Coordinates of C-alpha atoms in Angstrom, one line a residue:
Chain M
X1 CA -1.6 -6.0 5.1
X2 CA 2.0 -7.3 5.0
X3 CA 2.6 -6.2 8.5
X4 CA -0.4 -8.0 9.9
X5 CA 1.0 -11.2 8.6
X6 CA 4.4 -10.5 10.1
X7 CA 2.7 -9.4 13.2
X8 CA 1.4 -12.9 13.8
X9 CA 4.8 -14.5 13.2
X10 CA 6.7 -12.1 15.5
X11 CA 4.5 -11.9 18.6
X12 CA 5.6 -8.5 19.7
X13 CA 5.2 -5.5 17.4
X14 CA 4.9 -2.2 19.3
X15 CA 2.4 0.4 18.2
X16 CA 5.3 2.6 17.1
X17 CA 6.7 -0.1 14.8
X18 CA 3.3 -0.7 13.2
X19 CA 2.8 3.0 12.7
X20 CA 6.2 3.5 11.1
X21 CA 5.8 0.5 8.8
X22 CA 2.4 1.6 7.7
X23 CA 3.6 5.2 7.0
X24 CA 6.7 4.1 5.2
X25 CA 4.8 1.6 3.1
X26 CA 2.4 4.4 2.0
X27 CA 5.3 6.7 1.2
X28 CA 7.0 3.9 -0.8
X29 CA 3.8 3.5 -2.8
X30 CA 3.4 7.2 -3.3
X31 CA 6.9 7.4 -4.7
X32 CA 6.9 4.2 -6.8
X33 CA 3.3 4.3 -8.2
X34 CA 3.9 7.5 -10.3
X35 CA 6.7 5.7 -12.1
X36 CA 4.6 2.6 -12.7
X37 CA 1.9 4.9 -13.9
X38 CA 4.3 6.5 -16.3
X39 CA 5.3 3.1 -17.7
X40 CA 1.7 2.0 -18.1
X41 CA 0.6 5.2 -19.8
X42 CA 3.5 5.0 -22.3
X43 CA 2.1 1.6 -23.5
X44 CA -1.5 2.6 -23.5
X45 CA -3.8 3.9 -26.3
X46 CA -5.5 7.2 -26.0
X47 CA -9.0 5.8 -25.7
X48 CA -8.0 3.4 -23.0
X49 CA -6.3 6.2 -21.1
X50 CA -9.4 8.4 -21.2
X51 CA -11.4 5.6 -19.8
X52 CA -9.0 4.6 -17.1
X53 CA -6.2 7.1 -16.4
X54 CA -4.8 4.9 -13.7
X55 CA -4.6 1.2 -14.2
X56 CA -2.0 -1.2 -13.0
X57 CA -1.7 -2.8 -16.5
X58 CA -2.2 -1.2 -19.9
X59 CA -5.8 -2.0 -20.9
X60 CA -5.0 -1.8 -24.6
X61 CA -1.4 -2.5 -25.0
X62 CA 0.3 -0.6 -27.8
X63 CA 3.7 0.6 -29.0
X64 CA 2.3 3.5 -31.0
X65 CA 3.6 6.1 -28.5
X66 CA 7.1 4.9 -29.0
X67 CA 6.6 4.7 -32.8
X68 CA 5.3 8.2 -32.8
X69 CA 8.2 9.4 -30.7
X70 CA 10.7 7.9 -33.2
X71 CA 8.7 9.1 -36.2
X72 CA 9.3 12.7 -35.1
X73 CA 12.6 12.4 -36.8
X74 CA 16.0 11.3 -35.6
X75 CA 15.8 13.8 -32.7
X76 CA 15.7 11.3 -29.9
X77 CA 18.6 9.3 -31.2
X78 CA 20.7 12.4 -31.8
X79 CA 19.9 13.6 -28.3
X80 CA 20.8 10.1 -26.9
X81 CA 24.1 10.1 -28.8
X82 CA 25.0 13.6 -27.7
X83 CA 24.1 13.0 -24.1
X84 CA 26.2 9.9 -23.9
X85 CA 29.1 11.7 -25.5
X86 CA 28.8 14.7 -23.1
X87 CA 28.3 12.4 -20.1
X88 CA 31.3 10.2 -20.9
X89 CA 33.8 12.9 -21.9
X90 CA 32.5 15.2 -19.2
X91 CA 32.8 12.7 -16.4
X92 CA 36.3 11.6 -17.5
X93 CA 37.7 15.1 -17.7
X94 CA 35.9 16.4 -14.6
X95 CA 37.1 13.4 -12.5
X96 CA 40.7 13.9 -13.7
X97 CA 40.6 17.6 -12.8
X98 CA 39.0 17.1 -9.5
X99 CA 41.0 14.1 -8.3
X100 CA 44.3 15.9 -9.1
X101 CA 43.2 19.0 -7.3
X102 CA 41.8 17.1 -4.3
X103 CA 45.1 15.3 -3.9
X104 CA 47.1 18.5 -4.0
X105 CA 44.9 20.1 -1.4
X106 CA 45.5 17.1 0.9
X107 CA 49.2 18.1 0.9
X108 CA 51.1 21.1 2.3
X109 CA 52.6 23.5 -0.1
X110 CA 53.2 27.3 -0.3
X111 CA 50.0 29.1 -1.1
X112 CA 47.7 26.3 -0.2
X113 CA 45.6 28.4 2.1
X114 CA 45.2 31.1 -0.5
X115 CA 44.2 28.7 -3.3
X116 CA 41.8 26.8 -1.0
X117 CA 40.0 29.9 0.3
X118 CA 39.8 31.3 -3.3
X119 CA 38.1 28.0 -4.2
X120 CA 35.7 28.0 -1.3
X121 CA 34.8 31.6 -1.9
X122 CA 33.3 30.6 -5.3
X123 CA 30.9 28.2 -3.6
X124 CA 29.2 31.1 -2.0
X125 CA 29.6 33.9 -4.4
X126 CA 29.7 34.1 -8.2
X127 CA 29.1 36.4 -11.1
X128 CA 25.7 35.0 -11.9
X129 CA 23.8 34.3 -15.1
X130 CA 24.8 37.1 -17.4
X131 CA 28.6 37.2 -16.8
X132 CA 28.7 33.5 -17.4
X133 CA 26.6 33.7 -20.5
X134 CA 28.8 36.5 -21.9
X135 CA 31.9 34.4 -21.1
X136 CA 30.6 31.5 -23.1
X137 CA 29.7 33.8 -25.9
X138 CA 33.0 35.6 -25.9
X139 CA 34.9 32.3 -26.0
X140 CA 32.8 31.4 -29.1
X141 CA 31.5 28.3 -27.3
X142 CA 27.8 28.9 -28.0
X143 CA 26.2 25.8 -29.5
X144 CA 29.1 23.6 -28.6
X145 CA 29.2 20.6 -26.3
X146 CA 32.6 21.8 -25.2
X147 CA 30.9 24.6 -23.3
X148 CA 28.8 22.1 -21.3
X149 CA 31.8 19.9 -20.5
X150 CA 34.0 22.8 -19.5
X151 CA 31.4 24.4 -17.3
X152 CA 31.1 21.2 -15.3
X153 CA 34.8 20.5 -15.2
X154 CA 35.0 20.8 -11.5
X155 CA 33.0 21.2 -8.4
X156 CA 34.7 22.7 -5.4
X157 CA 32.4 20.9 -3.1
X158 CA 33.4 17.5 -4.5
X159 CA 37.0 18.4 -4.4
X160 CA 36.8 19.2 -0.7
X161 CA 35.2 15.8 0.0
X162 CA 37.8 14.0 -2.0
X163 CA 40.5 15.9 -0.3
X164 CA 39.2 14.6 3.0
X165 CA 39.4 11.1 1.5
X166 CA 43.1 11.6 0.6
X167 CA 43.8 13.0 4.0
X168 CA 42.5 9.8 5.5
X169 CA 45.4 7.9 4.0
X170 CA 48.3 7.5 6.5
X171 CA 51.1 9.8 5.7
X172 CA 53.7 6.9 6.2
X173 CA 52.7 5.5 2.9
X174 CA 53.7 8.7 1.1
X175 CA 56.8 9.1 3.2
X176 CA 57.9 5.6 2.3
X177 CA 57.5 6.3 -1.4
X178 CA 59.4 9.6 -1.0
X179 CA 62.3 7.9 0.6
X180 CA 62.3 5.5 -2.3
X181 CA 62.8 8.5 -4.5
X182 CA 59.3 8.8 -6.0
X183 CA 58.2 12.3 -6.9
X184 CA 54.8 13.8 -6.2
X185 CA 53.4 12.7 -9.6
X186 CA 54.5 9.2 -9.0
X187 CA 53.1 9.1 -5.5
X188 CA 49.8 10.5 -6.7
X189 CA 49.4 8.1 -9.6
X190 CA 50.9 4.9 -8.1
X191 CA 50.3 5.2 -4.4
X192 CA 47.3 7.5 -3.7
X193 CA 45.0 6.9 -6.7
X194 CA 44.7 3.1 -6.3
X195 CA 43.8 3.6 -2.7
X196 CA 41.0 6.0 -3.6
X197 CA 39.3 3.8 -6.2
X198 CA 36.0 3.5 -4.3
X199 CA 35.8 7.2 -3.7
X200 CA 36.6 7.9 -7.3
X201 CA 34.0 5.5 -8.5
X202 CA 31.3 7.1 -6.3
X203 CA 32.0 10.6 -7.5
X204 CA 32.2 9.4 -11.1
X205 CA 28.6 8.2 -10.6
X206 CA 27.5 11.6 -9.2
X207 CA 29.2 13.5 -11.9
X208 CA 27.8 11.3 -14.6
X209 CA 24.2 11.6 -13.2
X210 CA 24.7 15.4 -13.0
X211 CA 25.8 15.6 -16.6
X212 CA 23.0 13.3 -17.7
X213 CA 20.4 15.5 -16.0
X214 CA 22.0 18.8 -17.0
X215 CA 19.5 21.0 -18.7
X216 CA 19.8 24.7 -17.7
X217 CA 23.0 25.8 -19.3
X218 CA 22.4 23.5 -22.3
X219 CA 19.0 25.2 -22.7
X220 CA 20.7 28.6 -22.8
X221 CA 23.7 27.5 -24.9
X222 CA 22.5 24.8 -27.3
X223 CA 19.9 26.1 -29.7
X224 CA 20.6 23.8 -32.7
X225 CA 18.7 20.6 -32.9
X226 CA 21.7 18.6 -33.9
X227 CA 23.4 19.6 -30.6
X228 CA 20.4 18.9 -28.3
X229 CA 20.7 16.8 -25.2
X230 CA 18.2 14.3 -23.8
X231 CA 16.8 16.6 -21.1
X232 CA 16.3 19.4 -23.7
X233 CA 14.7 17.0 -26.1
X234 CA 12.3 15.9 -23.4
X235 CA 11.5 19.5 -22.6
X236 CA 10.7 20.2 -26.2
X237 CA 8.4 17.2 -26.4
X238 CA 6.6 18.3 -23.2
X239 CA 6.3 21.9 -24.4
X240 CA 5.2 21.1 -27.9
X241 CA 2.9 18.3 -26.7
X242 CA 1.1 20.7 -24.4
X243 CA 0.5 23.2 -27.2
X244 CA -0.4 20.4 -29.6
X245 CA -3.0 19.0 -27.2
X246 CA -4.5 22.4 -26.9
X247 CA -5.0 22.7 -30.6
X248 CA -6.2 19.2 -30.9
X249 CA -8.6 19.3 -27.9
X250 CA -11.5 20.0 -30.2
X251 CA -11.0 16.8 -32.2
X252 CA -13.6 14.3 -31.2
X253 CA -12.0 11.2 -32.6
X254 CA -9.9 9.9 -29.8
X255 CA -8.6 6.9 -31.6
X256 CA -6.9 8.8 -34.4
X257 CA -5.7 11.6 -32.3
X258 CA -2.0 11.4 -31.4
X259 CA -1.8 10.5 -27.7
X260 CA 0.4 13.3 -26.4
X261 CA 0.4 12.1 -22.9
X262 CA 1.5 8.7 -24.1
X263 CA 4.4 10.2 -26.1
X264 CA 5.4 12.4 -23.2
X265 CA 5.5 9.5 -20.8
X266 CA 7.4 7.3 -23.4
X267 CA 10.0 10.0 -23.6
X268 CA 10.2 10.4 -19.9
X269 CA 10.8 6.7 -19.6
X270 CA 13.5 6.7 -22.2
X271 CA 15.3 9.5 -20.5
X272 CA 15.3 8.0 -17.1
X273 CA 15.8 4.4 -18.3
X274 CA 19.6 4.2 -17.8
X275 CA 19.4 5.6 -14.3
X276 CA 16.4 3.5 -13.4
X277 CA 18.1 0.3 -14.5
X278 CA 21.4 0.8 -12.7
X279 CA 20.2 2.7 -9.6
X280 CA 19.0 -0.3 -7.5
X281 CA 22.4 -1.9 -7.9
X282 CA 24.5 1.2 -7.3
X283 CA 22.3 2.8 -4.6
X284 CA 24.8 1.9 -1.8
X285 CA 27.6 3.7 -3.6
X286 CA 25.5 6.8 -4.0
X287 CA 24.6 6.7 -0.3
X288 CA 28.3 6.2 0.6
X289 CA 29.3 9.2 -1.5
X290 CA 26.7 11.3 0.2
X291 CA 28.0 10.2 3.6
X292 CA 31.7 10.7 2.9
X293 CA 30.9 14.2 2.0
X294 CA 27.9 14.9 4.2
X295 CA 25.5 17.1 2.3
X296 CA 25.1 18.0 -1.3
X297 CA 24.5 21.7 -1.7
Chain F
X1 CA 50.7 19.0 8.5
X2 CA 53.7 18.4 10.7
X3 CA 54.4 15.0 9.1
X4 CA 54.3 16.5 5.8
X5 CA 56.8 19.2 6.7
X6 CA 59.0 16.5 8.1
X7 CA 59.0 14.7 4.8
X8 CA 59.8 17.8 2.8
X9 CA 62.3 19.1 5.3
X10 CA 64.1 15.8 5.7
X11 CA 66.8 16.7 3.2
X12 CA 67.5 20.2 4.5
X13 CA 66.4 21.8 7.7
X14 CA 66.2 25.3 6.4
X15 CA 64.5 26.1 3.2
X16 CA 63.8 29.3 1.5
X17 CA 60.3 29.9 0.2
X18 CA 61.6 29.6 -3.4
X19 CA 63.0 26.1 -2.8
X20 CA 59.8 25.2 -1.1
X21 CA 57.9 26.2 -4.2
X22 CA 60.3 24.4 -6.4
X23 CA 60.0 21.2 -4.4
X24 CA 56.2 21.4 -4.7
X25 CA 56.4 22.0 -8.5
X26 CA 54.6 18.7 -9.3
X27 CA 51.8 19.6 -7.0
X28 CA 51.2 22.9 -8.8
X29 CA 51.2 21.0 -12.0
X30 CA 48.5 18.7 -10.8
X31 CA 46.5 21.7 -9.5
X32 CA 46.9 23.7 -12.7
X33 CA 43.8 22.4 -14.7
X34 CA 41.6 23.2 -11.7
X35 CA 43.1 26.6 -11.1
X36 CA 42.7 27.5 -14.8
X37 CA 39.1 26.4 -14.6
X38 CA 38.5 28.4 -11.4
X39 CA 39.9 31.5 -12.9
X40 CA 38.2 31.3 -16.3
X41 CA 34.8 30.1 -15.1
X42 CA 34.6 31.8 -11.7
X43 CA 36.9 34.8 -11.3
X44 CA 36.7 36.1 -14.9
X45 CA 32.8 36.3 -14.7
X46 CA 33.1 37.7 -11.2
X47 CA 34.9 40.7 -12.7
X48 CA 32.0 41.3 -15.0
X49 CA 29.9 42.1 -11.9
X50 CA 31.0 45.7 -12.5
X51 CA 28.2 45.6 -15.1
X52 CA 25.8 46.0 -12.2
X53 CA 27.2 49.5 -11.7
X54 CA 27.3 50.4 -15.3
X55 CA 25.0 51.1 -18.2
X56 CA 26.1 48.2 -20.3
X57 CA 26.3 48.8 -24.0
X58 CA 27.5 45.9 -26.1
X59 CA 29.2 48.3 -28.5
X60 CA 31.3 49.9 -25.7
X61 CA 32.1 46.7 -23.9
X62 CA 31.9 46.2 -20.2
X63 CA 34.8 48.5 -19.4
X64 CA 33.9 51.2 -21.9
X65 CA 30.3 51.5 -20.7
X66 CA 29.6 54.5 -18.4
X67 CA 29.4 54.1 -14.6
X68 CA 25.9 54.7 -13.1
X69 CA 26.6 54.0 -9.5
X70 CA 23.7 52.3 -7.7
X71 CA 21.1 53.2 -10.2
X72 CA 20.3 49.5 -11.0
X73 CA 20.0 48.6 -7.4
X74 CA 17.7 51.5 -6.7
X75 CA 15.6 50.4 -9.7
X76 CA 15.1 47.0 -8.0
X77 CA 13.1 48.6 -5.2
X78 CA 10.9 50.7 -7.5
X79 CA 10.1 47.9 -10.0
X80 CA 6.9 46.2 -8.9
X81 CA 7.7 42.9 -10.6
X82 CA 11.1 42.8 -8.8
X83 CA 9.5 43.6 -5.4
X84 CA 6.9 41.0 -6.0
X85 CA 9.5 38.4 -6.9
X86 CA 11.5 39.2 -3.7
X87 CA 8.3 38.7 -1.7
X88 CA 7.5 35.4 -3.4
X89 CA 11.0 34.2 -2.9
X90 CA 10.9 34.9 0.8
X91 CA 7.4 33.4 1.3
X92 CA 8.2 30.3 -0.8
X93 CA 11.4 29.8 1.1
X94 CA 9.7 30.2 4.4
X95 CA 7.1 27.7 3.3
X96 CA 9.9 25.3 2.4
X97 CA 11.5 25.6 5.8
X98 CA 8.1 24.8 7.5
X99 CA 6.9 22.1 5.1
X100 CA 10.1 20.6 3.8
X101 CA 12.9 21.0 6.3
X102 CA 11.5 18.8 9.2
X103 CA 10.3 15.9 7.0
X104 CA 13.7 14.2 6.3
X105 CA 14.3 14.2 10.1
X106 CA 11.0 12.5 10.7
X107 CA 11.6 10.1 7.9
X108 CA 15.0 9.1 9.2
X109 CA 13.6 8.4 12.7
X110 CA 10.8 6.3 11.2
X111 CA 13.2 4.3 9.0
X112 CA 15.4 3.6 12.0
X113 CA 12.4 2.5 14.1
X114 CA 10.9 0.3 11.4
X115 CA 11.7 -3.4 11.8
X116 CA 12.9 -5.6 8.9
X117 CA 16.3 -4.9 7.4
X118 CA 15.5 -6.2 3.9
X119 CA 12.3 -4.3 3.5
X120 CA 14.0 -1.2 4.8
X121 CA 16.7 -1.5 2.1
X122 CA 14.1 -1.8 -0.7
X123 CA 12.2 1.2 0.8
X124 CA 15.3 3.3 1.0
X125 CA 16.1 2.6 -2.7
X126 CA 12.7 3.8 -3.6
X127 CA 12.8 6.8 -1.4
X128 CA 16.2 8.0 -2.7
X129 CA 15.6 7.4 -6.3
X130 CA 13.7 10.5 -7.4
X131 CA 16.7 12.6 -6.2
X132 CA 18.6 11.5 -9.3
X133 CA 16.0 12.7 -11.8
X134 CA 15.9 16.2 -13.2
X135 CA 13.1 18.6 -12.6
X136 CA 12.1 18.3 -16.2
X137 CA 11.4 14.6 -15.7
X138 CA 9.7 15.1 -12.3
X139 CA 7.6 17.9 -13.5
X140 CA 6.4 15.8 -16.5
X141 CA 5.4 13.0 -14.2
X142 CA 3.7 15.3 -11.8
X143 CA 1.8 17.0 -14.6
X144 CA 0.6 13.6 -15.8
X145 CA -0.7 12.9 -12.3
X146 CA -2.2 16.3 -11.4
X147 CA -3.5 17.8 -14.6
X148 CA -7.2 18.2 -15.0
X149 CA -7.3 14.9 -17.0
X150 CA -4.8 13.2 -14.8
X151 CA -5.0 10.3 -12.5
X152 CA -5.7 12.3 -9.3
X153 CA -8.5 14.4 -10.8
X154 CA -10.1 11.5 -12.4
X155 CA -10.2 9.8 -9.0
X156 CA -11.6 13.0 -7.5
X157 CA -14.3 13.1 -10.2
X158 CA -14.9 9.4 -9.6
X159 CA -15.8 10.2 -6.0
X160 CA -18.3 12.7 -7.3
X161 CA -16.3 15.7 -6.2
X162 CA -15.2 18.7 -8.2
X163 CA -11.9 18.6 -10.0
X164 CA -9.1 20.6 -8.6
X165 CA -6.7 22.7 -10.7
X166 CA -3.6 21.6 -8.7
X167 CA -1.2 23.2 -11.1
X168 CA -3.4 25.9 -12.6
X169 CA -4.5 27.7 -9.4
X170 CA -2.0 29.9 -7.6
X171 CA -3.2 28.7 -4.2
X172 CA -2.8 25.0 -4.9
X173 CA 0.4 25.6 -6.9
X174 CA 2.3 26.7 -3.8
X175 CA 1.2 23.5 -2.0
X176 CA 2.2 21.4 -5.0
X177 CA 5.7 23.0 -4.9
X178 CA 6.2 21.7 -1.4
X179 CA 4.6 18.3 -2.1
X180 CA 6.6 17.6 -5.2
X181 CA 9.9 18.8 -3.7
X182 CA 9.3 16.5 -0.8
X183 CA 8.4 13.7 -3.1
X184 CA 11.7 14.2 -4.9
X185 CA 14.1 15.0 -2.0
X186 CA 12.8 13.7 1.3
X187 CA 14.4 10.3 1.0
X188 CA 17.8 11.7 0.0
X189 CA 17.6 14.3 2.8
X190 CA 17.0 11.6 5.4
X191 CA 20.3 9.8 4.7
X192 CA 22.4 12.3 6.5
X193 CA 20.2 12.1 9.6
X194 CA 20.1 8.3 9.4
X195 CA 23.9 8.2 9.5
X196 CA 23.9 10.5 12.5
X197 CA 21.4 8.3 14.2
X198 CA 23.5 5.2 13.5
X199 CA 26.4 7.0 15.2
X200 CA 24.5 7.4 18.5
X201 CA 26.0 5.3 21.4
X202 CA 23.5 2.4 21.9
X203 CA 24.3 2.3 25.6
X204 CA 22.3 5.6 25.9
X205 CA 19.2 3.8 24.8
X206 CA 19.9 0.8 27.1
X207 CA 20.3 3.0 30.1
X208 CA 17.1 4.9 29.2
X209 CA 15.1 1.7 28.9
X210 CA 16.4 0.4 32.2
X211 CA 15.2 3.7 33.7
X212 CA 11.8 2.8 32.2
X213 CA 11.7 5.4 29.4
X214 CA 9.3 4.5 26.6
X215 CA 10.6 4.3 23.0
X216 CA 8.9 7.6 22.2
X217 CA 10.6 9.3 25.2
X218 CA 13.9 7.8 24.0
X219 CA 13.4 9.3 20.5
X220 CA 12.6 12.6 22.0
X221 CA 15.4 12.8 24.6
X222 CA 18.2 10.7 23.0
X223 CA 17.7 10.6 19.2
X224 CA 16.6 14.1 18.7
X225 CA 19.1 15.7 21.1
X226 CA 21.9 13.8 19.5
X227 CA 20.7 15.0 16.1
X228 CA 20.9 18.6 17.1
X229 CA 24.3 19.4 15.6
X230 CA 23.3 17.8 12.3
X231 CA 20.0 19.6 12.3
X232 CA 21.8 22.9 13.1
X233 CA 24.2 22.6 10.1
X234 CA 21.4 21.6 7.7
X235 CA 19.5 24.6 9.0
X236 CA 22.3 27.0 8.4
X237 CA 22.6 25.7 4.8
X238 CA 18.9 26.1 4.4
X239 CA 18.9 29.7 5.6
X240 CA 21.9 30.5 3.4
X241 CA 19.9 29.4 0.4
X242 CA 16.8 31.4 1.3
X243 CA 17.0 33.6 -1.7
X244 CA 17.1 30.6 -4.0
X245 CA 13.5 29.3 -3.8
X246 CA 14.0 26.5 -6.2
X247 CA 14.5 27.7 -9.7
X248 CA 14.6 24.3 -11.4
X249 CA 11.4 23.2 -10.0
X250 CA 9.4 26.4 -10.5
X251 CA 10.8 27.0 -14.0
X252 CA 9.6 23.6 -15.1
X253 CA 6.3 23.4 -13.3
X254 CA 5.0 26.9 -13.8
X255 CA 2.4 27.9 -16.4
X256 CA 0.8 31.1 -17.5
X257 CA -1.8 31.0 -14.8
X258 CA 0.5 30.7 -11.8
X259 CA 3.4 32.6 -13.3
X260 CA 2.9 35.8 -11.4
X261 CA 2.4 34.2 -8.1
X262 CA 5.4 31.9 -8.4
X263 CA 7.8 34.4 -9.8
X264 CA 10.9 34.2 -7.7
X265 CA 14.1 36.2 -8.1
X266 CA 15.8 33.5 -10.2
X267 CA 12.9 33.1 -12.6
X268 CA 12.6 36.9 -12.7
X269 CA 16.2 37.3 -13.8
X270 CA 15.7 34.6 -16.4
X271 CA 12.6 36.3 -17.7
X272 CA 14.0 39.8 -18.0
X273 CA 17.2 38.5 -19.5
X274 CA 16.0 35.9 -22.0
X275 CA 12.3 36.7 -22.6
X276 CA 12.5 40.5 -22.9
X277 CA 14.9 43.1 -24.2
X278 CA 17.7 42.5 -21.8
X279 CA 19.2 45.1 -19.6
X280 CA 22.4 43.4 -18.6
X281 CA 23.3 45.9 -16.0
X282 CA 19.9 45.5 -14.2
X283 CA 19.9 41.7 -14.5
X284 CA 23.4 41.5 -13.1
X285 CA 22.4 43.9 -10.3
X286 CA 19.5 41.6 -9.3
X287 CA 21.7 38.6 -9.3
X288 CA 24.3 40.4 -7.2
X289 CA 21.7 41.6 -4.8
X290 CA 20.6 38.0 -4.3
X291 CA 24.1 36.6 -3.8
X292 CA 25.0 39.3 -1.3
X293 CA 21.8 38.7 0.8
X294 CA 22.4 35.0 0.7
X295 CA 25.9 35.4 1.9
X296 CA 24.9 37.7 4.7
X297 CA 22.1 35.4 5.8
X298 CA 24.4 32.4 5.8
X299 CA 26.9 34.3 8.0
X300 CA 24.1 35.4 10.4
X301 CA 22.6 32.0 10.6
X302 CA 26.0 30.4 11.2
X303 CA 26.8 32.7 14.0
X304 CA 23.4 32.4 15.6
X305 CA 23.2 28.7 15.5
X306 CA 26.8 28.6 16.7
X307 CA 25.8 30.5 19.8
X308 CA 22.7 28.5 20.4
X309 CA 23.9 25.0 19.9
X310 CA 27.7 25.2 19.8
X311 CA 27.8 23.9 16.2
X312 CA 29.0 26.0 13.4
X313 CA 29.5 25.1 9.8
X314 CA 32.4 27.4 9.2
X315 CA 34.4 29.8 11.2
X316 CA 36.3 32.9 10.0
X317 CA 39.1 32.2 12.4
X318 CA 42.3 31.0 10.8
X319 CA 42.6 27.5 12.3
X320 CA 39.1 26.4 11.3
X321 CA 38.8 27.2 7.6
X322 CA 38.0 23.6 6.9
X323 CA 34.3 22.9 6.8
X324 CA 33.1 20.5 9.4
X325 CA 31.2 17.6 8.1
X326 CA 27.8 17.1 9.8
X327 CA 28.5 13.4 10.2
X328 CA 31.8 14.1 11.8
X329 CA 30.4 16.9 13.9
X330 CA 27.9 14.5 15.2
X331 CA 30.4 11.9 16.1
X332 CA 32.4 14.3 18.2

């Protein structure tokens, strides 16, 4: 529809342009509508949902799903608190480790090639599930957030990309600082770091999102509810809700029944809310990060 | 490199290796946290791979447990579940290459051809957003859409047709794997190709249109042929990951009905390790088997694509240890 209007304004729209616009509009709708549907369901009552599973606006607006979600105990708040803690501390420590390593790899020093190859090798080959699990267990890190933070302390891939960023800085700058008598620590902290602020910001974003979405190792390591993270909490809600709905499916009274789908969608929304609110504004930084470093593996 | 040497060598021309190390002492200091992490979280567990060749007994420890040679590996090929999971892994990965690999390329071309800068930006924000959600989230959203009481099936029923068990029928589940992965990743995957397209010399298109080439012909002859190196590298990466058929997605989307038909190697290792009495030796052997195959495939794909297109992602020769970035490779 929109393109027809534009079509009149700009006399010439080739068939290809119309085709692309139509296809991409459909794709945009296919991606955006499920999110809208999620929001709508989370504010809908069960009876309204059964009648109209898809509506652009909640037919019977309610906050019950959110109330039920919070009534299940402090689980959600604990998970939120833990996730914010892990994301914050994890991002800070990972960025410190990675930026330092990236800078070092942008310089020449004895053994560089060896250390670099040893790092790259781990990108393609690793011990796998059980050795890692045993390691965490032997370090007595089961049921600790420290395990999660330590495991994501560095990513060789990100280090390589940031190293390329450091290499892009003209060597003259460092030479000048060296002549002034600055040592490598000083050069790193006072000359190189300020120059790489955009790159550091971008990778902080990636690291933070990665930690926020982290669920696999947390699922294996964190079994205590007071240690749970948001993604795990969501998984518990989804799993328990599906078994709950099975046992409740015989119940006829739709109005009194707990609306499991509504609770699920409410928790999905709360989990993605932070990313959803900042993403439109930060999208260009994410894209930039992707392009500095080509592909994410 | 040379400039660096000049800096470090400015004081003295000749240096012994020890003095070189001493002069780089702060660099080692900065590298230390990462090296410690690399050793503890990568090389220490790598040592535990010997478990794959042993009958692991917790009481004896990894090094006290008896050697069993290749017993665990032989067991992989006589265990029906393991064979089944290898087959599923390969067929799902092949499906992904057919149904998922080309789409970001098509999308990137379409976005480039679409007029309207502002609309494009909004669209791109929408397209790339799902990449930043976990599979737990995406699978919840997809279940709400495609379950038997979900939106899609209600619509289908509304048209008077029979409901489809999208997620509860092995045949449809495969398709759903491709559809949902595309939904999540196609926009993000397109970025790399869009950047490559943006780097194409515009005079090529001008010359072609003067010669009377239609836009479609230009896309075919200029855009696609300039994208070749990027496509080659992305393909190598895809081949190198053929033994990972998408654990996060399948683990979160599967259910009892489709479990057998969507059992891939990674989910199989998970199941035998955490849902049954674990045999650490066997589980590790399956993991090692997978990693080795991936590595071999990556190498073969790299060499083959290198021969065919002249673009390699990595080279084993000394001067080219650095990975080439696809974007950069394009520009050259």
